[in-house]
Amino acid sequence: MDLRFIGAEVSEGEREAIHAAVPAAEVVEVDGRVVRTDRTSLRHHLLPALDAVQSAIGYVSEGAVDEIAHRLHVPPAEVYSVATFYALIQTEPRPPVVAHVCDDVACRSAADLVGELGDRDDVVASPCLGQCDRRPAVFFQRAGSPDLVAAPATASEVSSVLDGAESITLEPTVDAGPLLRRVGRVDPGSLDAFRSTGGYVALARAIEMGPEAVIAELETSGLKGRGGAAFPAGVKWESVRKQPTGPKYVVCNADESEPGTFKDRVVLEGDPFAVIEALTIAGFSTGATKGFIYIRGEYPLATERLRTAVAAARNAGLLGDDVAGAGFAFDIEVRRGQGAYICGEETALFNSIEGFRGEPRQKPPFPVFEGLFGRPTVINNVETLINVNRVLTEGGETYAASGTPDSTGTRLFCLSGDVARPGVYEVEFGMTLGDLIERAGGAAGDLGFVMLGGAAGSLVDASALDLRLTFEDARAAGVSLGSGVVMVFNTEVDMVDIVRRIARFFRDESCGQCVPCRVGTARVEEAVSRANGSVEASLIEDMDRAMKDASICGLGHTAASVVRSAIALGILGEPQ
Amino acid sequence: MSETVSIVIDGVSMAVPAGSTILEACRSTDNDQPTLCYLETLTPVNVCRVCVVEVEGSRTLVPSCSRVAEDGMIVHTDSERVRHSRKVVFEFLASSVDMSLTDDATKGWMDRYGCDPTRFGPQAGPVADRDHRHAGHHHAPTGDTAETVSQPVKVDNELYVRDYSRCVLCYRCVEACGIDAQNTFAIAVAGRGFDARISTEFDTGLTDSACVFCGNCVGVCPTGALMFRSEYELRNAGMWDSDRQSVTRTVCSYCGVGCNLELHTQDNRIVKVTSPADHSVTSGHLCIKGRFGYSYVQELGDLAVTPIDEVLARARR
Ligand SMILES: Cc1cc2nc3c(=O)[nH]c(=O)nc-3n(C[C@H](O)[C@H](O)[C@H](O)COP(=O)(O)O)c2cc1C
Ligand code: SF4
Ligand code: SF4
Ligand code: SF4
Ligand code: FES
Ligand code: FES
């Protein structure tokens, strides 16, 4: 491939940022020409390179695109193509500090910060920032300084951070069970503290038992994925373990961008070593020597703690060529997302790591056969992974005794909106929705509706309070626990406005690849915007059916679910 | 000996070579299916979804153009679910994109499914900002009109124009410019969601981009979004008339590779050059010389200037 560059000058700052992010050894230059042309081997540095320039300079200029293109041997049109896929990457000059002000479903009923701040070029509206428990939330991108979060935020605080001040964020409310026992109690920066509170016991046990026994234990435990699809974790691990040849990969999905979800953030901020330990066990059990943790870009604190923890584990010999002296190699790389909900979809996430647009792949093939870099891959949600530590510590049988037979263990629920004590609640499967809301202090005001499972889930009303929160009860009731979202709206909330915001979310977050979702999300939003007192129910049903049947991925399949439930509940007016 | 798999399509059992797609299996009998993004000479991207079929046991419909037939599969290509999804997908397309120059087969499928693209409301007019939209941000609609990709035509060179109001985002041009043929990578998909678009880096004009003007993207475009300048000018002048055109197959005279050319002529003037997709040398792809270097043919001798010549001369002004 013979690349043609833009011919724009790169600044010193841009060059430094790019060179620091992209290992030089991978590029061989002779007389100013790039002679190494293996695209795939370099391409996966693309997103880190864009992130480096964006973080240092505040936007990615033509000169920076040229420099990245040159260094990674990726055509400039493709660098631009990837850059413009992500909401946190800018390709036009912008103020050095920019506030992404959440106006999504939890935050918008708490305050109208976007309105209060007025029309300024350093304030942009943002989808859910995963801080719904301390609404309203704001995320700041600051060129040359670390990004940060303010939650809850006021308009005047936002203004002062835009002028250079730091911000304060409340500690999260956590109602802990076995999974969250360290969060808020044990120093997340201390490996010693982790070890003295039961940390790395599970890995030791895994090493003692061997891969087959670990997976057998997981299968006994009945552990199912917490990322939305409830797929049995043991089955996934076994499929990858059985693949005869490496390399294989294990990936922790920490993209957590489903509106209303913040449990993974609380885990990552409060107990990062637990995630590292679990991913190490996944590597050991499947034969993968490399793990990735893909964390959403709007989680600067969790990212920093995770990176610190990975370094500490490596220093202590718990990652590296000979993990814990047990004779196997495993290491972890933390990758940062750049503002794209769709990158939580597993195959989009792989493409994102590989340096391509975060467009989901058509399945089959499934990740256990062809995942990251086309290799067998286990991908699990953060919460799924930390359950593995518990399974191995307690034993699969003991674990399986908690919860219900088909939904074993505990679940992290994200309570937000109009509840007395928003936060993460760890409860055994089987508690009713009503009891869970009571556990969080009950509804603030009169309960109107609850968003269950997330924006890809559904709205329910008080008649659902008796629903037992298990996978099987949810399925029978035609709803989904999704990512554990329980967002309460009291009777004061303008629900039509909420439904419109959700439709807007999917219109913004569709990757745009396939027609039913790319156009369907726009048409659904238009139809919902027209629904003033009467709703075109059959038109929306027609669209939803085609989106569910013909879209490539789960985003399109579920994009109209909340809207459909809102129609059924009469929120959007009389059917037309 | 290649292995075969047995599948049942619309009640008809058949054995097809292992590795065949469902679409190939369908087309091996007379059971044709609609396709838009699929092209024999390109890697399937399975994005348009007009070819979806029902496979028993599968939760969702599957794209027939890329899904490989498996032994024992039972496929329905004309079930209510299939017809419904195809109808709505075509309606989504036609409500947002100008499909007036798309092939007759596609229009036939749309008629067959009873598509009514107007049911989402009146189409919104053209906008000029599509190349500058930010991922994750759009202006909330009123719902009074149905958003479209309508926008000004990009005319920045003498050889071809880009009318993205007609773009269905099938990715064919990107593939033809990239790994499937040209390996130039001048264009890619930028942006996200409904704002996704085909773009050079920073939307720079083609003459400033990596484009080498092979015209291979034009050759694969199914909707007329990419159009040779000659055709574009003649259409604008109301003079393009495919009924009066003839096609002459010849071999390119520039080098020794032996690319076959199809010279499309109208009133004894070359108005377009293509290459047969099934030609073993080109797979339908050419270089700038074979594609555009034909004017010398018409300058031989002292031909009188025709109205077509006058229109074509506009492209060079
Ligand atoms: C649009 C979309 C977004 C998703 N986002 C996430 C996410 O942020 N975190 C996550 O763990 N799973 C997410 N998923 C589910 C993943 O594709 C995948 O099923 C999950 O990571 C598997 O992990 P598990 O088996 O542990 O649940 C998403 C799926 C879709 C369709
Ligand atoms: S369903 Fe939506 S998000 Fe998923 S691949 Fe299609 S366009 Fe992209
Ligand atoms: S003319 Fe050729 S090089 Fe230019 S964009 Fe089209 S395919 Fe690419
Ligand atoms: S310009 Fe043509 S070939 Fe390219 S994506 Fe659009 S419709 Fe397809
Ligand atoms: S942080 Fe605002 S809705 Fe989640
Ligand atoms: S032709 Fe199969 S998805 Fe486009």
Coordinates of N, CA and C in Angstrom, one line a residue, chain A residues 1 4 6 39 60-62 65 75-78 80-81 84-87 90-92 124-125 339-340 357 359 362-364 504 507-516 518-520 522-523 525-526 529-530 539 542-543 545-552 557, chain B residues 46-49 59-61 63 67 80-81 84-85 88-89 92-93 95-96 119-120 131-138 140-143 145-147 168-169 171 179 183 185-195 197 199-203 207-210:
Chain A
M1 N 0.8 -1.2 0.0 CA 0.0 0.0 0.0 C 0.9 1.2 0.0
R4 N -0.9 8.2 0.6 CA -0.8 9.6 0.3 C -1.2 10.3 1.5
I6 N -1.9 14.0 3.8 CA -2.5 15.3 3.6 C -1.5 16.3 3.3
R39 N -0.4 -3.9 8.0 CA -1.3 -3.0 8.6 C -1.9 -3.4 9.9
V60 N -8.0 16.8 17.2 CA -7.1 16.1 16.3 C -7.0 16.8 15.0
S61 N -5.9 17.5 14.8 CA -5.8 18.3 13.6 C -5.4 17.5 12.4
E62 N -5.4 18.1 11.2 CA -4.9 17.5 10.0 C -3.5 17.0 10.1
V65 N -3.5 13.9 12.2 CA -4.0 12.7 11.4 C -2.9 12.2 10.5
P75 N -4.3 4.7 6.2 CA -4.6 5.8 5.3 C -5.3 6.9 6.1
P76 N -5.0 8.2 5.8 CA -5.6 9.3 6.4 C -7.1 9.3 6.4
A77 N -7.7 8.8 5.3 CA -9.2 8.8 5.2 C -9.7 7.8 6.3
E78 N -9.0 6.8 6.6 CA -9.4 5.8 7.6 C -9.2 6.3 9.0
Y80 N -9.4 9.4 9.8 CA -10.5 10.4 10.0 C -11.8 9.6 10.2
S81 N -12.0 8.5 9.4 CA -13.2 7.7 9.5 C -13.4 7.2 11.0
T84 N -14.0 10.2 13.6 CA -15.3 10.8 13.6 C -16.4 9.8 14.1
F85 N -16.0 8.6 14.4 CA -17.0 7.7 14.9 C -17.3 7.9 16.4
Y86 N -16.3 8.6 17.1 CA -16.4 8.7 18.5 C -16.7 10.1 19.0
A87 N -17.7 10.1 20.0 CA -18.1 11.4 20.5 C -17.0 12.2 21.2
Q90 N -12.5 15.0 18.7 CA -12.9 16.1 17.9 C -11.9 16.3 16.8
T91 N -12.4 16.7 15.6 CA -11.5 16.9 14.5 C -11.5 18.4 14.1
E92 N -12.1 19.2 14.9 CA -12.1 20.6 14.6 C -11.7 21.3 15.9
V124 N -21.4 20.9 26.0 CA -22.2 20.1 25.1 C -23.1 19.1 25.9
A125 N -24.2 18.8 25.4 CA -25.1 17.8 26.1 C -24.5 16.4 25.9
G339 N -16.4 7.4 23.8 CA -17.7 7.9 23.7 C -18.5 7.3 22.6
A340 N -18.9 6.0 22.8 CA -19.7 5.3 21.9 C -20.3 4.1 22.6
R357 N -13.6 1.2 13.1 CA -14.9 1.8 13.6 C -15.6 0.8 14.5
E359 N -18.1 -0.8 14.7 CA -19.3 -1.4 14.0 C -19.4 -2.9 14.4
Q362 N -21.5 -9.2 12.0 CA -22.6 -10.2 11.9 C -22.1 -11.5 12.5
K363 N -23.0 -12.0 13.4 CA -22.8 -13.3 14.0 C -23.7 -14.4 13.4
P364 N -23.3 -15.6 13.2 CA -21.9 -16.2 13.4 C -20.9 -15.6 12.5
R504 N -34.0 9.6 21.2 CA -32.8 10.4 20.8 C -31.5 9.7 21.0
R507 N -30.9 7.2 18.3 CA -30.6 7.9 17.1 C -29.1 8.3 17.1
D508 N -28.7 8.7 18.3 CA -27.3 9.2 18.4 C -26.3 8.1 18.4
E509 N -26.7 7.0 19.0 CA -25.7 5.9 19.3 C -25.7 4.8 18.3
S510 N -26.7 4.7 17.4 CA -26.6 3.7 16.3 C -25.3 3.9 15.6
C511 N -24.6 2.8 15.3 CA -23.4 2.9 14.5 C -23.6 3.3 13.1
G512 N -24.8 3.1 12.6 CA -25.1 3.6 11.2 C -24.9 2.6 10.1
Q513 N -24.4 1.4 10.5 CA -24.0 0.4 9.5 C -25.2 -0.2 8.8
C514 N -26.2 -0.6 9.5 CA -27.3 -1.3 8.8 C -28.6 -0.4 8.8
V515 N -29.3 -0.6 7.7 CA -30.4 0.3 7.4 C -31.5 0.3 8.4
P516 N -32.0 -0.9 8.9 CA -33.1 -0.9 9.8 C -32.9 0.0 11.0
R518 N -30.1 2.3 11.4 CA -29.7 3.7 11.0 C -30.8 4.6 10.7
V519 N -31.8 4.1 9.9 CA -32.9 4.9 9.5 C -34.0 4.7 10.6
G520 N -34.2 3.5 11.0 CA -35.2 3.2 12.0 C -35.2 4.0 13.3
A522 N -33.9 7.0 13.6 CA -34.3 8.3 13.3 C -35.8 8.4 13.1
R523 N -36.4 7.4 12.4 CA -37.9 7.5 12.2 C -38.7 7.3 13.5
E525 N -37.6 8.2 16.5 CA -37.5 9.5 17.2 C -38.5 10.5 16.6
E526 N -38.6 10.5 15.3 CA -39.6 11.5 14.7 C -41.0 11.1 15.1
S529 N -41.6 12.2 18.5 CA -41.7 13.6 18.6 C -43.1 14.1 18.2
R530 N -43.7 13.4 17.3 CA -45.1 13.8 16.8 C -46.1 13.4 17.8
L539 N -47.6 2.2 13.2 CA -46.3 2.6 12.4 C -45.1 2.2 13.3
D542 N -44.7 -1.5 13.3 CA -44.1 -2.0 12.0 C -42.6 -1.8 12.0
M543 N -42.2 -0.6 12.5 CA -40.7 -0.3 12.5 C -40.0 -1.2 13.4
R545 N -40.8 -4.1 14.6 CA -40.7 -5.5 14.1 C -39.5 -5.7 13.1
A546 N -39.4 -4.8 12.2 CA -38.3 -4.9 11.2 C -37.0 -4.6 11.9
M547 N -36.9 -3.7 12.8 CA -35.6 -3.4 13.5 C -35.2 -4.7 14.3
K548 N -36.2 -5.3 15.0 CA -35.9 -6.5 15.8 C -35.4 -7.7 14.9
D549 N -36.0 -7.8 13.7 CA -35.8 -8.9 12.9 C -34.6 -8.8 12.0
A550 N -34.4 -7.5 11.5 CA -33.4 -7.4 10.4 C -32.1 -6.6 10.7
S551 N -32.1 -6.0 11.9 CA -30.8 -5.3 12.3 C -29.7 -6.3 12.6
I552 N -28.5 -5.8 12.5 CA -27.3 -6.7 12.8 C -27.2 -7.0 14.3
H557 N -32.0 -4.2 17.7 CA -33.1 -5.1 18.2 C -33.9 -4.5 19.3
Chain B
N46 N -22.9 -7.2 4.4 CA -24.2 -7.4 4.9 C -24.8 -6.2 5.7
V47 N -24.9 -5.1 5.1 CA -25.4 -3.9 5.9 C -26.8 -3.4 5.4
C48 N -27.2 -3.7 4.2 CA -28.4 -3.1 3.7 C -29.6 -3.9 4.2
R49 N -29.5 -5.1 4.4 CA -30.5 -6.0 5.0 C -31.8 -6.2 4.1
R59 N -33.4 -16.7 16.0 CA -34.2 -15.7 16.6 C -34.6 -14.6 15.7
T60 N -33.5 -14.1 14.9 CA -33.8 -13.0 14.0 C -33.6 -13.5 12.6
L61 N -34.0 -12.7 11.6 CA -33.7 -13.0 10.2 C -32.2 -12.9 10.0
P63 N -29.0 -12.4 7.0 CA -28.7 -11.9 5.6 C -28.3 -13.0 4.7
R67 N -24.6 -15.3 4.8 CA -24.8 -16.4 5.7 C -24.6 -17.7 4.9
E80 N -44.1 -14.2 6.0 CA -44.7 -12.9 6.4 C -43.6 -12.0 7.0
R81 N -42.8 -12.7 7.9 CA -41.7 -11.9 8.6 C -40.7 -11.4 7.5
H84 N -42.3 -8.5 5.6 CA -42.4 -7.3 6.4 C -41.1 -6.6 6.5
S85 N -40.1 -7.3 6.9 CA -38.8 -6.6 7.1 C -38.3 -6.0 5.9
V88 N -40.2 -2.8 5.1 CA -39.9 -1.7 5.9 C -38.5 -1.2 5.6
V89 N -37.6 -2.1 5.4 CA -36.2 -1.7 5.1 C -36.2 -0.9 3.8
F92 N -37.6 2.5 4.6 CA -36.6 3.3 5.3 C -35.6 4.0 4.3
L93 N -35.2 3.1 3.3 CA -34.2 3.6 2.3 C -34.8 4.7 1.5
S95 N -37.3 6.5 1.9 CA -37.8 7.7 2.5 C -36.7 8.6 2.9
S96 N -35.4 8.1 2.9 CA -34.3 8.9 3.3 C -33.3 9.2 2.2
R119 N -45.0 7.1 4.1 CA -45.8 7.0 5.4 C -45.1 7.5 6.6
F120 N -43.8 7.9 6.4 CA -43.1 8.5 7.6 C -43.3 10.0 7.5
D131 N -21.5 16.9 6.4 CA -20.1 16.6 6.5 C -19.4 17.1 7.8
H132 N -20.2 17.8 8.6 CA -19.6 18.4 9.8 C -20.4 18.0 11.0
R133 N -21.2 17.0 10.9 CA -21.9 16.6 12.1 C -21.1 15.8 13.1
H134 N -21.3 16.0 14.4 CA -20.5 15.3 15.4 C -21.2 14.0 15.9
A135 N -20.5 13.0 16.0 CA -21.0 11.7 16.5 C -21.7 12.0 17.8
G136 N -22.9 11.5 18.0 CA -23.5 11.5 19.3 C -24.3 12.9 19.5
H137 N -24.4 13.7 18.5 CA -25.1 15.0 18.6 C -25.9 15.3 17.4
H138 N -27.2 15.4 17.6 CA -28.0 15.9 16.5 C -29.1 16.8 17.0
A140 N -32.7 17.7 17.8 CA -34.0 16.9 18.0 C -34.9 17.3 16.9
P141 N -35.6 16.3 16.3 CA -36.5 16.6 15.2 C -37.9 17.1 15.7
T142 N -38.7 17.7 14.9 CA -40.0 18.0 15.3 C -40.9 16.9 14.9
G143 N -40.5 16.1 13.9 CA -41.3 15.0 13.5 C -42.3 15.5 12.3
T145 N -41.3 16.5 9.4 CA -40.8 15.9 8.2 C -39.9 14.7 8.5
A146 N -39.7 13.9 7.5 CA -38.8 12.7 7.6 C -37.4 13.1 7.2
E147 N -36.5 13.0 8.0 CA -35.1 13.4 7.7 C -34.6 12.6 6.5
V168 N -27.0 5.1 -0.4 CA -27.6 4.2 0.5 C -26.6 3.7 1.5
L169 N -25.4 4.1 1.5 CA -24.3 3.7 2.4 C -24.1 2.2 2.3
Y171 N -21.4 0.7 1.2 CA -20.0 0.5 1.5 C -19.3 -0.1 0.2
I179 N -9.4 -2.6 0.0 CA -8.8 -3.9 -0.2 C -9.4 -4.8 -1.3
N183 N -7.0 -0.6 -3.6 CA -5.9 -0.4 -2.6 C -5.4 1.0 -2.5
F185 N -7.6 3.6 -0.8 CA -8.1 4.0 0.5 C -8.3 5.5 0.5
A186 N -8.9 6.1 -0.5 CA -9.2 7.5 -0.6 C -10.4 7.9 0.2
I187 N -11.3 6.9 0.3 CA -12.6 7.2 1.0 C -12.9 6.2 2.0
A188 N -13.7 6.6 3.0 CA -14.1 5.7 4.0 C -15.5 6.2 4.6
V189 N -16.1 5.5 5.5 CA -17.3 5.9 6.2 C -16.9 6.8 7.4
A190 N -17.4 8.0 7.4 CA -17.1 8.9 8.5 C -18.4 9.1 9.3
G191 N -18.3 9.6 10.5 CA -19.5 9.9 11.3 C -20.2 8.7 11.8
R192 N -21.4 8.8 12.3 CA -22.0 7.7 13.0 C -23.5 7.8 12.8
G193 N -24.2 6.6 12.8 CA -25.6 6.6 12.8 C -26.2 7.2 11.5
F194 N -27.3 7.9 11.7 CA -27.9 8.5 10.5 C -27.0 9.6 9.8
D195 N -26.0 10.0 10.6 CA -25.1 11.0 10.0 C -23.8 10.4 9.4
R197 N -21.5 8.9 6.7 CA -21.4 9.3 5.3 C -20.0 8.9 4.7
S199 N -16.7 9.7 3.0 CA -15.9 10.9 3.1 C -14.4 10.6 2.9
T200 N -13.7 11.6 2.3 CA -12.3 11.6 2.3 C -11.9 12.1 3.7
E201 N -10.6 12.2 4.0 CA -10.1 12.8 5.3 C -10.5 14.2 5.3
F202 N -11.2 14.6 6.4 CA -11.6 16.0 6.6 C -12.5 16.5 5.4
D203 N -13.2 15.6 4.7 CA -14.0 16.0 3.6 C -13.3 16.8 2.6
T207 N -9.5 16.0 -5.5 CA -8.2 16.3 -6.2 C -7.2 16.5 -5.1
D208 N -7.5 16.8 -3.9 CA -6.6 16.9 -2.8 C -6.4 15.7 -2.0
S209 N -7.2 14.7 -2.3 CA -7.2 13.4 -1.6 C -6.3 12.4 -2.2
A210 N -6.3 11.2 -1.7 CA -5.5 10.2 -2.3 C -6.0 9.6 -3.6

